[in-house]
Amino acid sequence: MKLCRFVYDQQAPLGADRLGLVEGDEVLDVSGALEAIPAQRWPIAPGDPLIMNLERVTARVHALTASAPRHQLSAVKLRSPVANPTKIVNAPINYQAHIDEAKTDQGIAHGRDMSKGIWDWGLFLKATSALIGPGEDIRLRFPQRRNDHEIELAVIIGKQCNHVKKEDALQYVAGYAIGLDMTIRGPELQCFRKSPDTYAVCGPWLVTKDEIPEPNNLDLSLRVNGELRQHSNTKRLVYNVERLIEYATSFYTLHPGDLIFTGTPEGVGPVQPGDLISAEIERIGRFEIRVADTYDQ
Ligand code: MN
């Protein structure tokens, strides 16, 4: 099942968000299924309410499909399928060929010791306020600095978990999406320079895990203005999906809707206002997103 969050107009307020079931090039408006989410009073439990109640919601989705209004996907604006993660967990240097390119390009490494591995670096967090979907624009905060694209498989956590063994890790996954870990290159800490508004893209939808039994063998590719920049396969991850969940939960609890951006392969490079990024991952799908200046309207 492919579930998306969409609006009819990019300027629509948060309350206008719809829940969609994607079938081919159409989206079925199944927003009625959101009634399966119990009302919450302050303070709300940590985690995304849709993902927390995903089984109840999907059961209602099935009942609604026959009568759901249909729209062309190209006519709606897709937002991040997860609205309220508590964390966006990111893997640095998790493909060997990306480590190799960072060793030879000081524009990427900025003096950091690339002889160390992910087991030395640990994971880092992007601000949740950076999260957008492909129907919005990436707005470059400092267009005069180097702003890079990084395509990554995004894992969407389904259940609260802590101290998970890798053998058990996939049972805590709700599904998968495409992540763009947009990055300002420079000397600042990753959590700072990768967290401006719009620098975390997730989309085009959540693919439930039953459709992707093996997340560690997916082709992924990224184009800028039609030119192929990144192309690899998640089988080349240094820490695979299960090991990343084990590693993350050895340090903290993950909550429903938390995102793990699993790291980017080689081919990272700069984008400019006006560019069009196209990102694709096997079994998930493809999206296009526009790069803009912060002040463009
Ligand atoms: Mn990254």
PDB file of C-alpha atoms and ligand atoms in Angstrom:
ATOM      1  CA  MET A   1       0.000   0.000   0.000  1.00  0.00           C
ATOM      2  CA  LYS A   2       1.223   3.473  -0.927  1.00  0.00           C
ATOM      3  CA  LEU A   3      -0.121   6.173   1.394  1.00  0.00           C
ATOM      4  CA  CYS A   4       0.437   9.854   0.800  1.00  0.00           C
ATOM      5  CA  ARG A   5      -0.405  13.158   2.428  1.00  0.00           C
ATOM      6  CA  PHE A   6      -1.559  15.725  -0.061  1.00  0.00           C
ATOM      7  CA  VAL A   7      -3.221  19.087  -0.515  1.00  0.00           C
ATOM      8  CA  TYR A   8      -4.869  20.684  -3.520  1.00  0.00           C
ATOM      9  CA  ASP A   9      -2.963  23.930  -3.149  1.00  0.00           C
ATOM     10  CA  GLN A  10       0.616  24.433  -1.909  1.00  0.00           C
ATOM     11  CA  GLN A  11      -0.509  27.341   0.271  1.00  0.00           C
ATOM     12  CA  ALA A  12      -3.217  25.248   1.968  1.00  0.00           C
ATOM     13  CA  PRO A  13      -3.170  25.443   5.780  1.00  0.00           C
ATOM     14  CA  LEU A  14      -2.173  22.360   7.804  1.00  0.00           C
ATOM     15  CA  GLY A  15      -5.782  21.398   8.547  1.00  0.00           C
ATOM     16  CA  ALA A  16      -6.447  21.003   4.822  1.00  0.00           C
ATOM     17  CA  ASP A  17      -4.177  17.948   4.528  1.00  0.00           C
ATOM     18  CA  ARG A  18      -5.738  14.877   2.909  1.00  0.00           C
ATOM     19  CA  LEU A  19      -4.813  11.210   3.184  1.00  0.00           C
ATOM     20  CA  GLY A  20      -4.330   9.519  -0.169  1.00  0.00           C
ATOM     21  CA  LEU A  21      -4.014   5.978  -1.445  1.00  0.00           C
ATOM     22  CA  VAL A  22      -1.828   5.906  -4.542  1.00  0.00           C
ATOM     23  CA  GLU A  23      -2.828   3.606  -7.397  1.00  0.00           C
ATOM     24  CA  GLY A  24      -0.813   4.041 -10.581  1.00  0.00           C
ATOM     25  CA  ASP A  25      -0.955   7.697 -11.583  1.00  0.00           C
ATOM     26  CA  GLU A  26      -4.012   8.361  -9.452  1.00  0.00           C
ATOM     27  CA  VAL A  27      -4.556   9.260  -5.816  1.00  0.00           C
ATOM     28  CA  LEU A  28      -7.720   8.184  -4.021  1.00  0.00           C
ATOM     29  CA  ASP A  29      -8.865  10.569  -1.307  1.00  0.00           C
ATOM     30  CA  VAL A  30      -9.333   8.274   1.703  1.00  0.00           C
ATOM     31  CA  SER A  31      -9.226  11.009   4.333  1.00  0.00           C
ATOM     32  CA  GLY A  32     -12.263   9.458   6.022  1.00  0.00           C
ATOM     33  CA  ALA A  33      -9.908   6.766   7.349  1.00  0.00           C
ATOM     34  CA  LEU A  34      -8.285   9.387   9.590  1.00  0.00           C
ATOM     35  CA  GLU A  35     -11.321   9.025  11.871  1.00  0.00           C
ATOM     36  CA  ALA A  36      -9.601   5.866  13.139  1.00  0.00           C
ATOM     37  CA  ILE A  37      -7.083   8.106  14.920  1.00  0.00           C
ATOM     38  CA  PRO A  38      -8.287   8.721  18.503  1.00  0.00           C
ATOM     39  CA  ALA A  39      -8.443  12.340  19.609  1.00  0.00           C
ATOM     40  CA  GLN A  40      -5.557  13.247  21.916  1.00  0.00           C
ATOM     41  CA  ARG A  41      -5.346  15.751  24.720  1.00  0.00           C
ATOM     42  CA  TRP A  42      -2.299  17.698  25.674  1.00  0.00           C
ATOM     43  CA  PRO A  43       0.368  16.533  26.229  1.00  0.00           C
ATOM     44  CA  ILE A  44       0.300  14.179  23.254  1.00  0.00           C
ATOM     45  CA  ALA A  45       2.277  10.935  23.276  1.00  0.00           C
ATOM     46  CA  PRO A  46       5.558  11.181  21.314  1.00  0.00           C
ATOM     47  CA  GLY A  47       5.217  10.005  17.753  1.00  0.00           C
ATOM     48  CA  ASP A  48       3.156  10.625  14.643  1.00  0.00           C
ATOM     49  CA  PRO A  49      -0.559   9.881  15.237  1.00  0.00           C
ATOM     50  CA  LEU A  50      -1.087   8.459  11.721  1.00  0.00           C
ATOM     51  CA  ILE A  51       1.816   6.014  11.994  1.00  0.00           C
ATOM     52  CA  MET A  52       0.885   5.148  15.582  1.00  0.00           C
ATOM     53  CA  ASN A  53      -2.550   4.055  14.345  1.00  0.00           C
ATOM     54  CA  LEU A  54      -1.505   2.788  10.932  1.00  0.00           C
ATOM     55  CA  GLU A  55      -3.176  -0.637  11.158  1.00  0.00           C
ATOM     56  CA  ARG A  56      -6.523   0.866  12.165  1.00  0.00           C
ATOM     57  CA  VAL A  57      -6.260   3.512   9.464  1.00  0.00           C
ATOM     58  CA  THR A  58      -5.308   1.086   6.684  1.00  0.00           C
ATOM     59  CA  ALA A  59      -8.210  -1.197   7.623  1.00  0.00           C
ATOM     60  CA  ARG A  60     -10.551   1.759   6.978  1.00  0.00           C
ATOM     61  CA  VAL A  61      -8.721   2.696   3.804  1.00  0.00           C
ATOM     62  CA  HIS A  62      -9.637  -0.694   2.327  1.00  0.00           C
ATOM     63  CA  ALA A  63     -13.303  -0.065   3.126  1.00  0.00           C
ATOM     64  CA  LEU A  64     -13.246   3.379   1.480  1.00  0.00           C
ATOM     65  CA  THR A  65     -11.496   2.700  -1.813  1.00  0.00           C
ATOM     66  CA  ALA A  66     -14.583   1.839  -3.868  1.00  0.00           C
ATOM     67  CA  SER A  67     -16.249   5.188  -3.157  1.00  0.00           C
ATOM     68  CA  ALA A  68     -13.160   7.410  -2.806  1.00  0.00           C
ATOM     69  CA  PRO A  69     -12.812  10.490  -5.051  1.00  0.00           C
ATOM     70  CA  ARG A  70      -9.954  10.018  -7.537  1.00  0.00           C
ATOM     71  CA  HIS A  71      -7.476  12.644  -8.700  1.00  0.00           C
ATOM     72  CA  GLN A  72      -4.508  12.632 -11.020  1.00  0.00           C
ATOM     73  CA  LEU A  73      -1.320  12.583  -8.926  1.00  0.00           C
ATOM     74  CA  SER A  74       0.041  15.377 -11.097  1.00  0.00           C
ATOM     75  CA  ALA A  75      -2.835  17.609  -9.950  1.00  0.00           C
ATOM     76  CA  VAL A  76      -2.108  17.448  -6.198  1.00  0.00           C
ATOM     77  CA  LYS A  77       0.739  18.687  -3.977  1.00  0.00           C
ATOM     78  CA  LEU A  78       2.458  15.963  -1.968  1.00  0.00           C
ATOM     79  CA  ARG A  79       3.616  16.688   1.553  1.00  0.00           C
ATOM     80  CA  SER A  80       5.837  14.425   3.660  1.00  0.00           C
ATOM     81  CA  PRO A  81       3.893  11.209   4.361  1.00  0.00           C
ATOM     82  CA  VAL A  82       4.954  11.563   7.996  1.00  0.00           C
ATOM     83  CA  ALA A  83       3.826  14.884   9.437  1.00  0.00           C
ATOM     84  CA  ASN A  84       5.204  14.731  12.977  1.00  0.00           C
ATOM     85  CA  PRO A  85       8.298  12.598  13.525  1.00  0.00           C
ATOM     86  CA  THR A  86      10.043  13.130  16.853  1.00  0.00           C
ATOM     87  CA  LYS A  87      13.425  12.618  15.179  1.00  0.00           C
ATOM     88  CA  ILE A  88      15.031  12.518  11.760  1.00  0.00           C
ATOM     89  CA  VAL A  89      17.968  10.191  12.375  1.00  0.00           C
ATOM     90  CA  ASN A  90      20.740  10.336   9.777  1.00  0.00           C
ATOM     91  CA  ALA A  91      23.616   8.033   8.902  1.00  0.00           C
ATOM     92  CA  PRO A  92      26.804   9.800   7.795  1.00  0.00           C
ATOM     93  CA  ILE A  93      29.421   8.148   5.527  1.00  0.00           C
ATOM     94  CA  ASN A  94      27.462   4.917   5.005  1.00  0.00           C
ATOM     95  CA  TYR A  95      28.518   4.014   1.429  1.00  0.00           C
ATOM     96  CA  GLN A  96      32.219   3.301   0.764  1.00  0.00           C
ATOM     97  CA  ALA A  97      32.224   5.110  -2.597  1.00  0.00           C
ATOM     98  CA  HIS A  98      30.836   8.256  -0.909  1.00  0.00           C
ATOM     99  CA  ILE A  99      33.545   8.022   1.763  1.00  0.00           C
ATOM    100  CA  ASP A 100      36.110   7.771  -1.047  1.00  0.00           C
ATOM    101  CA  GLU A 101      34.783  10.879  -2.830  1.00  0.00           C
ATOM    102  CA  ALA A 102      34.753  12.809   0.465  1.00  0.00           C
ATOM    103  CA  LYS A 103      38.433  11.928   0.987  1.00  0.00           C
ATOM    104  CA  THR A 104      39.366  13.547  -2.316  1.00  0.00           C
ATOM    105  CA  ASP A 105      37.011  16.564  -2.177  1.00  0.00           C
ATOM    106  CA  GLN A 106      37.671  19.009   0.663  1.00  0.00           C
ATOM    107  CA  GLY A 107      34.459  20.744  -0.389  1.00  0.00           C
ATOM    108  CA  ILE A 108      32.707  17.744   1.183  1.00  0.00           C
ATOM    109  CA  ALA A 109      35.055  16.790   4.036  1.00  0.00           C
ATOM    110  CA  HIS A 110      36.096  20.257   5.318  1.00  0.00           C
ATOM    111  CA  GLY A 111      39.014  18.784   7.254  1.00  0.00           C
ATOM    112  CA  ARG A 112      37.029  16.044   8.964  1.00  0.00           C
ATOM    113  CA  ASP A 113      38.831  12.721   9.398  1.00  0.00           C
ATOM    114  CA  MET A 114      37.385  10.465   6.700  1.00  0.00           C
ATOM    115  CA  SER A 115      39.542   7.527   7.826  1.00  0.00           C
ATOM    116  CA  LYS A 116      37.062   7.049  10.660  1.00  0.00           C
ATOM    117  CA  GLY A 117      33.890   5.048  10.104  1.00  0.00           C
ATOM    118  CA  ILE A 118      30.235   5.334  11.021  1.00  0.00           C
ATOM    119  CA  TRP A 119      31.100   3.358  14.182  1.00  0.00           C
ATOM    120  CA  ASP A 120      33.279   6.346  15.206  1.00  0.00           C
ATOM    121  CA  TRP A 121      31.077   9.169  13.913  1.00  0.00           C
ATOM    122  CA  GLY A 122      27.762   7.881  15.226  1.00  0.00           C
ATOM    123  CA  LEU A 123      24.449   9.124  13.844  1.00  0.00           C
ATOM    124  CA  PHE A 124      23.174  12.701  13.761  1.00  0.00           C
ATOM    125  CA  LEU A 125      19.764  14.372  13.856  1.00  0.00           C
ATOM    126  CA  LYS A 126      18.191  16.825  11.458  1.00  0.00           C
ATOM    127  CA  ALA A 127      15.631  19.253  12.862  1.00  0.00           C
ATOM    128  CA  THR A 128      12.054  18.049  12.286  1.00  0.00           C
ATOM    129  CA  SER A 129      11.196  21.609  11.227  1.00  0.00           C
ATOM    130  CA  ALA A 130      13.275  20.963   8.088  1.00  0.00           C
ATOM    131  CA  LEU A 131      10.803  18.357   6.805  1.00  0.00           C
ATOM    132  CA  ILE A 132       8.860  18.896   3.575  1.00  0.00           C
ATOM    133  CA  GLY A 133       7.315  16.803   0.809  1.00  0.00           C
ATOM    134  CA  PRO A 134       8.033  16.922  -2.920  1.00  0.00           C
ATOM    135  CA  GLY A 135       5.067  19.224  -3.593  1.00  0.00           C
ATOM    136  CA  GLU A 136       6.934  21.995  -1.808  1.00  0.00           C
ATOM    137  CA  ASP A 137      10.165  23.747  -2.842  1.00  0.00           C
ATOM    138  CA  ILE A 138      13.653  23.297  -1.413  1.00  0.00           C
ATOM    139  CA  ARG A 139      14.593  26.855  -0.449  1.00  0.00           C
ATOM    140  CA  LEU A 140      18.339  27.417  -0.308  1.00  0.00           C
ATOM    141  CA  ARG A 141      19.085  29.345   2.864  1.00  0.00           C
ATOM    142  CA  PHE A 142      22.515  30.525   1.688  1.00  0.00           C
ATOM    143  CA  PRO A 143      22.509  30.184  -2.121  1.00  0.00           C
ATOM    144  CA  GLN A 144      26.068  31.546  -2.312  1.00  0.00           C
ATOM    145  CA  ARG A 145      27.381  28.551  -0.322  1.00  0.00           C
ATOM    146  CA  ARG A 146      27.657  24.989  -1.635  1.00  0.00           C
ATOM    147  CA  ASN A 147      24.273  23.223  -1.214  1.00  0.00           C
ATOM    148  CA  ASP A 148      24.399  19.510  -2.070  1.00  0.00           C
ATOM    149  CA  HIS A 149      21.793  16.878  -2.877  1.00  0.00           C
ATOM    150  CA  GLU A 150      21.979  13.536  -1.059  1.00  0.00           C
ATOM    151  CA  ILE A 151      19.462  10.829  -1.990  1.00  0.00           C
ATOM    152  CA  GLU A 152      18.866   8.264   0.742  1.00  0.00           C
ATOM    153  CA  LEU A 153      16.505   5.401   1.496  1.00  0.00           C
ATOM    154  CA  ALA A 154      14.240   6.651   4.315  1.00  0.00           C
ATOM    155  CA  VAL A 155      13.003   4.109   6.863  1.00  0.00           C
ATOM    156  CA  ILE A 156       9.769   4.996   8.670  1.00  0.00           C
ATOM    157  CA  ILE A 157       9.610   3.510  12.153  1.00  0.00           C
ATOM    158  CA  GLY A 158       6.213   1.995  13.016  1.00  0.00           C
ATOM    159  CA  LYS A 159       6.423   1.136  16.704  1.00  0.00           C
ATOM    160  CA  GLN A 160       8.174   2.529  19.746  1.00  0.00           C
ATOM    161  CA  CYS A 161      11.411   0.620  20.211  1.00  0.00           C
ATOM    162  CA  ASN A 162      14.584   0.692  22.261  1.00  0.00           C
ATOM    163  CA  HIS A 163      17.632  -1.625  22.469  1.00  0.00           C
ATOM    164  CA  VAL A 164      16.570  -3.493  19.341  1.00  0.00           C
ATOM    165  CA  LYS A 165      18.624  -6.425  18.076  1.00  0.00           C
ATOM    166  CA  LYS A 166      19.240  -6.348  14.338  1.00  0.00           C
ATOM    167  CA  GLU A 167      17.566  -9.751  13.963  1.00  0.00           C
ATOM    168  CA  ASP A 168      14.316  -8.195  15.214  1.00  0.00           C
ATOM    169  CA  ALA A 169      14.713  -4.749  13.648  1.00  0.00           C
ATOM    170  CA  LEU A 170      12.374  -4.972  10.642  1.00  0.00           C
ATOM    171  CA  GLN A 171       9.366  -5.750  12.833  1.00  0.00           C
ATOM    172  CA  TYR A 172       9.534  -2.139  14.051  1.00  0.00           C
ATOM    173  CA  VAL A 173       9.402  -0.685  10.532  1.00  0.00           C
ATOM    174  CA  ALA A 174       6.162   0.754   9.111  1.00  0.00           C
ATOM    175  CA  GLY A 175       7.473   1.361   5.620  1.00  0.00           C
ATOM    176  CA  TYR A 176       9.846   3.210   3.369  1.00  0.00           C
ATOM    177  CA  ALA A 177      10.125   6.424   1.383  1.00  0.00           C
ATOM    178  CA  ILE A 178      12.701   8.440  -0.522  1.00  0.00           C
ATOM    179  CA  GLY A 179      14.701  10.920   1.557  1.00  0.00           C
ATOM    180  CA  LEU A 180      16.735  13.916   0.412  1.00  0.00           C
ATOM    181  CA  ASP A 181      19.289  14.976   3.004  1.00  0.00           C
ATOM    182  CA  MET A 182      19.925  18.460   1.648  1.00  0.00           C
ATOM    183  CA  THR A 183      23.224  19.778   2.942  1.00  0.00           C
ATOM    184  CA  ILE A 184      25.111  23.028   3.247  1.00  0.00           C
ATOM    185  CA  ARG A 185      28.800  22.104   3.008  1.00  0.00           C
ATOM    186  CA  GLY A 186      31.044  23.773   5.548  1.00  0.00           C
ATOM    187  CA  PRO A 187      32.726  23.552   8.928  1.00  0.00           C
ATOM    188  CA  GLU A 188      29.585  23.581  11.104  1.00  0.00           C
ATOM    189  CA  LEU A 189      28.207  20.492  12.829  1.00  0.00           C
ATOM    190  CA  GLN A 190      25.945  18.362  10.635  1.00  0.00           C
ATOM    191  CA  CYS A 191      22.885  18.916  12.839  1.00  0.00           C
ATOM    192  CA  PHE A 192      23.190  22.665  12.141  1.00  0.00           C
ATOM    193  CA  ARG A 193      24.071  22.904   8.444  1.00  0.00           C
ATOM    194  CA  LYS A 194      21.657  20.123   7.378  1.00  0.00           C
ATOM    195  CA  SER A 195      18.652  21.498   9.274  1.00  0.00           C
ATOM    196  CA  PRO A 196      17.464  24.717   7.609  1.00  0.00           C
ATOM    197  CA  ASP A 197      13.761  24.738   6.727  1.00  0.00           C
ATOM    198  CA  THR A 198      13.070  22.508   3.670  1.00  0.00           C
ATOM    199  CA  TYR A 199      16.428  20.648   3.899  1.00  0.00           C
ATOM    200  CA  ALA A 200      14.772  17.298   4.729  1.00  0.00           C
ATOM    201  CA  VAL A 201      12.577  16.011   1.911  1.00  0.00           C
ATOM    202  CA  CYS A 202      10.501  12.855   2.373  1.00  0.00           C
ATOM    203  CA  GLY A 203       8.228  11.381  -0.251  1.00  0.00           C
ATOM    204  CA  PRO A 204       6.540  10.806  -2.507  1.00  0.00           C
ATOM    205  CA  TRP A 205       4.564   8.472  -0.202  1.00  0.00           C
ATOM    206  CA  LEU A 206       4.946   5.790   2.449  1.00  0.00           C
ATOM    207  CA  VAL A 207       5.247   2.305   0.944  1.00  0.00           C
ATOM    208  CA  THR A 208       4.209  -0.215   3.589  1.00  0.00           C
ATOM    209  CA  LYS A 209       6.909  -2.743   4.394  1.00  0.00           C
ATOM    210  CA  ASP A 210       4.966  -5.737   3.024  1.00  0.00           C
ATOM    211  CA  GLU A 211       5.762  -4.368  -0.459  1.00  0.00           C
ATOM    212  CA  ILE A 212       9.515  -4.223   0.297  1.00  0.00           C
ATOM    213  CA  PRO A 213      10.608  -7.443   2.018  1.00  0.00           C
ATOM    214  CA  GLU A 214      14.307  -6.716   1.314  1.00  0.00           C
ATOM    215  CA  PRO A 215      15.192  -3.037   1.855  1.00  0.00           C
ATOM    216  CA  ASN A 216      18.900  -3.772   1.446  1.00  0.00           C
ATOM    217  CA  ASN A 217      18.731  -4.390  -2.296  1.00  0.00           C
ATOM    218  CA  LEU A 218      17.065  -1.350  -3.863  1.00  0.00           C
ATOM    219  CA  ASP A 219      18.401   0.698  -6.761  1.00  0.00           C
ATOM    220  CA  LEU A 220      18.407   4.430  -6.074  1.00  0.00           C
ATOM    221  CA  SER A 221      19.190   7.289  -8.407  1.00  0.00           C
ATOM    222  CA  LEU A 222      19.080  11.073  -8.530  1.00  0.00           C
ATOM    223  CA  ARG A 223      19.086  13.425 -11.483  1.00  0.00           C
ATOM    224  CA  VAL A 224      19.501  17.206 -11.615  1.00  0.00           C
ATOM    225  CA  ASN A 225      17.876  18.832 -14.657  1.00  0.00           C
ATOM    226  CA  GLY A 226      17.828  15.390 -16.280  1.00  0.00           C
ATOM    227  CA  GLU A 227      21.545  14.668 -15.706  1.00  0.00           C
ATOM    228  CA  LEU A 228      22.292  11.488 -13.725  1.00  0.00           C
ATOM    229  CA  ARG A 229      24.288  12.459 -10.608  1.00  0.00           C
ATOM    230  CA  GLN A 230      23.817   9.564  -8.169  1.00  0.00           C
ATOM    231  CA  HIS A 231      23.142   5.895  -8.885  1.00  0.00           C
ATOM    232  CA  SER A 232      23.736   3.019  -6.490  1.00  0.00           C
ATOM    233  CA  ASN A 233      21.992   0.240  -4.603  1.00  0.00           C
ATOM    234  CA  THR A 234      21.222  -0.122  -0.892  1.00  0.00           C
ATOM    235  CA  LYS A 235      23.115  -3.435  -0.911  1.00  0.00           C
ATOM    236  CA  ARG A 236      26.226  -1.212  -0.682  1.00  0.00           C
ATOM    237  CA  LEU A 237      25.213   0.298   2.676  1.00  0.00           C
ATOM    238  CA  VAL A 238      28.041  -0.062   5.232  1.00  0.00           C
ATOM    239  CA  TYR A 239      25.463  -0.377   8.040  1.00  0.00           C
ATOM    240  CA  ASN A 240      22.309  -1.866   6.523  1.00  0.00           C
ATOM    241  CA  VAL A 241      18.767  -1.002   7.612  1.00  0.00           C
ATOM    242  CA  GLU A 242      18.657  -3.548  10.458  1.00  0.00           C
ATOM    243  CA  ARG A 243      22.077  -2.505  11.809  1.00  0.00           C
ATOM    244  CA  LEU A 244      21.096   1.187  11.691  1.00  0.00           C
ATOM    245  CA  ILE A 245      17.990   0.482  13.780  1.00  0.00           C
ATOM    246  CA  GLU A 246      20.115  -1.490  16.249  1.00  0.00           C
ATOM    247  CA  TYR A 247      22.706   1.313  16.356  1.00  0.00           C
ATOM    248  CA  ALA A 248      20.138   4.117  16.753  1.00  0.00           C
ATOM    249  CA  THR A 249      18.222   2.317  19.507  1.00  0.00           C
ATOM    250  CA  SER A 250      21.416   1.538  21.387  1.00  0.00           C
ATOM    251  CA  PHE A 251      21.441   5.299  22.095  1.00  0.00           C
ATOM    252  CA  TYR A 252      17.775   6.316  22.180  1.00  0.00           C
ATOM    253  CA  THR A 253      14.138   5.283  21.875  1.00  0.00           C
ATOM    254  CA  LEU A 254      12.573   5.526  18.434  1.00  0.00           C
ATOM    255  CA  HIS A 255       8.912   6.485  18.191  1.00  0.00           C
ATOM    256  CA  PRO A 256       6.250   5.836  15.527  1.00  0.00           C
ATOM    257  CA  GLY A 257       6.954   8.057  12.539  1.00  0.00           C
ATOM    258  CA  ASP A 258      10.615   8.608  13.338  1.00  0.00           C
ATOM    259  CA  LEU A 259      12.624   8.674  10.134  1.00  0.00           C
ATOM    260  CA  ILE A 260      16.003   7.106   9.507  1.00  0.00           C
ATOM    261  CA  PHE A 261      17.826   8.552   6.503  1.00  0.00           C
ATOM    262  CA  THR A 262      20.213   5.698   5.779  1.00  0.00           C
ATOM    263  CA  GLY A 263      23.056   7.623   4.126  1.00  0.00           C
ATOM    264  CA  THR A 264      23.899   8.723   0.610  1.00  0.00           C
ATOM    265  CA  PRO A 265      25.942   7.009  -2.086  1.00  0.00           C
ATOM    266  CA  GLU A 266      28.585   8.707  -4.223  1.00  0.00           C
ATOM    267  CA  GLY A 267      27.827  11.480  -6.683  1.00  0.00           C
ATOM    268  CA  VAL A 268      26.769  14.231  -4.265  1.00  0.00           C
ATOM    269  CA  GLY A 269      27.041  17.685  -5.741  1.00  0.00           C
ATOM    270  CA  PRO A 270      25.738  21.224  -5.685  1.00  0.00           C
ATOM    271  CA  VAL A 271      22.344  22.538  -6.766  1.00  0.00           C
ATOM    272  CA  GLN A 272      21.274  26.086  -7.631  1.00  0.00           C
ATOM    273  CA  PRO A 273      17.982  27.961  -7.499  1.00  0.00           C
ATOM    274  CA  GLY A 274      15.970  26.944 -10.552  1.00  0.00           C
ATOM    275  CA  ASP A 275      17.249  23.353 -10.627  1.00  0.00           C
ATOM    276  CA  LEU A 276      14.854  20.422 -10.780  1.00  0.00           C
ATOM    277  CA  ILE A 277      15.846  17.337  -8.755  1.00  0.00           C
ATOM    278  CA  SER A 278      14.403  13.962  -9.717  1.00  0.00           C
ATOM    279  CA  ALA A 279      14.803  11.178  -7.154  1.00  0.00           C
ATOM    280  CA  GLU A 280      13.896   7.519  -7.642  1.00  0.00           C
ATOM    281  CA  ILE A 281      14.125   4.364  -5.546  1.00  0.00           C
ATOM    282  CA  GLU A 282      13.138   0.924  -6.783  1.00  0.00           C
ATOM    283  CA  ARG A 283       9.776  -0.340  -5.437  1.00  0.00           C
ATOM    284  CA  ILE A 284       9.015   3.076  -3.892  1.00  0.00           C
ATOM    285  CA  GLY A 285       8.660   5.367  -6.889  1.00  0.00           C
ATOM    286  CA  ARG A 286       9.917   8.706  -8.063  1.00  0.00           C
ATOM    287  CA  PHE A 287       9.398  12.385  -7.351  1.00  0.00           C
ATOM    288  CA  GLU A 288      10.551  15.699  -8.732  1.00  0.00           C
ATOM    289  CA  ILE A 289      11.219  18.727  -6.572  1.00  0.00           C
ATOM    290  CA  ARG A 290      12.172  22.264  -7.435  1.00  0.00           C
ATOM    291  CA  VAL A 291      15.105  24.124  -5.891  1.00  0.00           C
ATOM    292  CA  ALA A 292      14.434  27.780  -5.118  1.00  0.00           C
ATOM    293  CA  ASP A 293      16.049  30.694  -3.375  1.00  0.00           C
ATOM    294  CA  THR A 294      14.741  31.361   0.137  1.00  0.00           C
ATOM    295  CA  TYR A 295      13.152  34.572  -1.054  1.00  0.00           C
ATOM    296  CA  ASP A 296      11.599  33.318  -4.318  1.00  0.00           C
ATOM    297  CA  GLN A 297       7.819  33.433  -4.431  1.00  0.00           C
TER     298      GLN A 297
HETATM  299 MN    MN B   1      23.202  12.233   4.290  1.00  0.00          MN
END
